[in-house]
XYZ file of C-alpha atoms in Angstrom:
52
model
C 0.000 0.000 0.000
C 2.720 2.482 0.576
C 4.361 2.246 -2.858
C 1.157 2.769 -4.246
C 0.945 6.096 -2.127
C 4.515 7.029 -2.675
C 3.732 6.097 -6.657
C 0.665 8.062 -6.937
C 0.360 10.766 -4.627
C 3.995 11.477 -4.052
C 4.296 12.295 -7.970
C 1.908 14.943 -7.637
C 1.706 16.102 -4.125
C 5.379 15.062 -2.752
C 6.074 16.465 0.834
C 2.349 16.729 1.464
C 0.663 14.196 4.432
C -1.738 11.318 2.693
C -4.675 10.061 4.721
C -5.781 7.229 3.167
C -9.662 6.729 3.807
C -12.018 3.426 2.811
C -15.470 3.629 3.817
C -18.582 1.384 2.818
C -22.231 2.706 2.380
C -21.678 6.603 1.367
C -21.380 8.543 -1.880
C -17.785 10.158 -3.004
C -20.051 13.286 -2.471
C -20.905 12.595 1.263
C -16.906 11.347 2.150
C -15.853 14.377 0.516
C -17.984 16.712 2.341
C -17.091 14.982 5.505
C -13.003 16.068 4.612
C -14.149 19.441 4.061
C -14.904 19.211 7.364
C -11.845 17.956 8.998
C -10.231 20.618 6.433
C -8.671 18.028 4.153
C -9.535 17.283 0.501
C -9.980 14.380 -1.945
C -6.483 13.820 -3.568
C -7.631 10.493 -5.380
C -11.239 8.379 -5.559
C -12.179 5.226 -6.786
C -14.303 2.289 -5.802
C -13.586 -1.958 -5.640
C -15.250 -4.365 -4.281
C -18.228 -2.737 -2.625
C -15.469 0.005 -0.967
C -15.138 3.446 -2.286
């Protein structure tokens, strides 16, 4: 999991702090609004296997 963070985010966001989130039962709408709250943002999204 951490080369895939290091691969993907740290390309495009390197020095930055990556919270990696899965949740089950909400919309990418809902998780991101939830961030927003906690002040952080959607760097990547995607969905497998019933997990977004």
């Amino acid at each position: 999991m951490k080369r895939w963070i290091d691969s993907r985010l740290g390309k495009s966001h390197p020095g930055h702090e990556v919270n990696l989130v899965f949740v089950r039962g909400l919309t990418d709408e809902a998780v991101a609004e939830g961030l927003g709250g906690l002040r952080r943002r959607p760097l990547e999204t995607g969905a497998a296997g019933g997990w977004t």
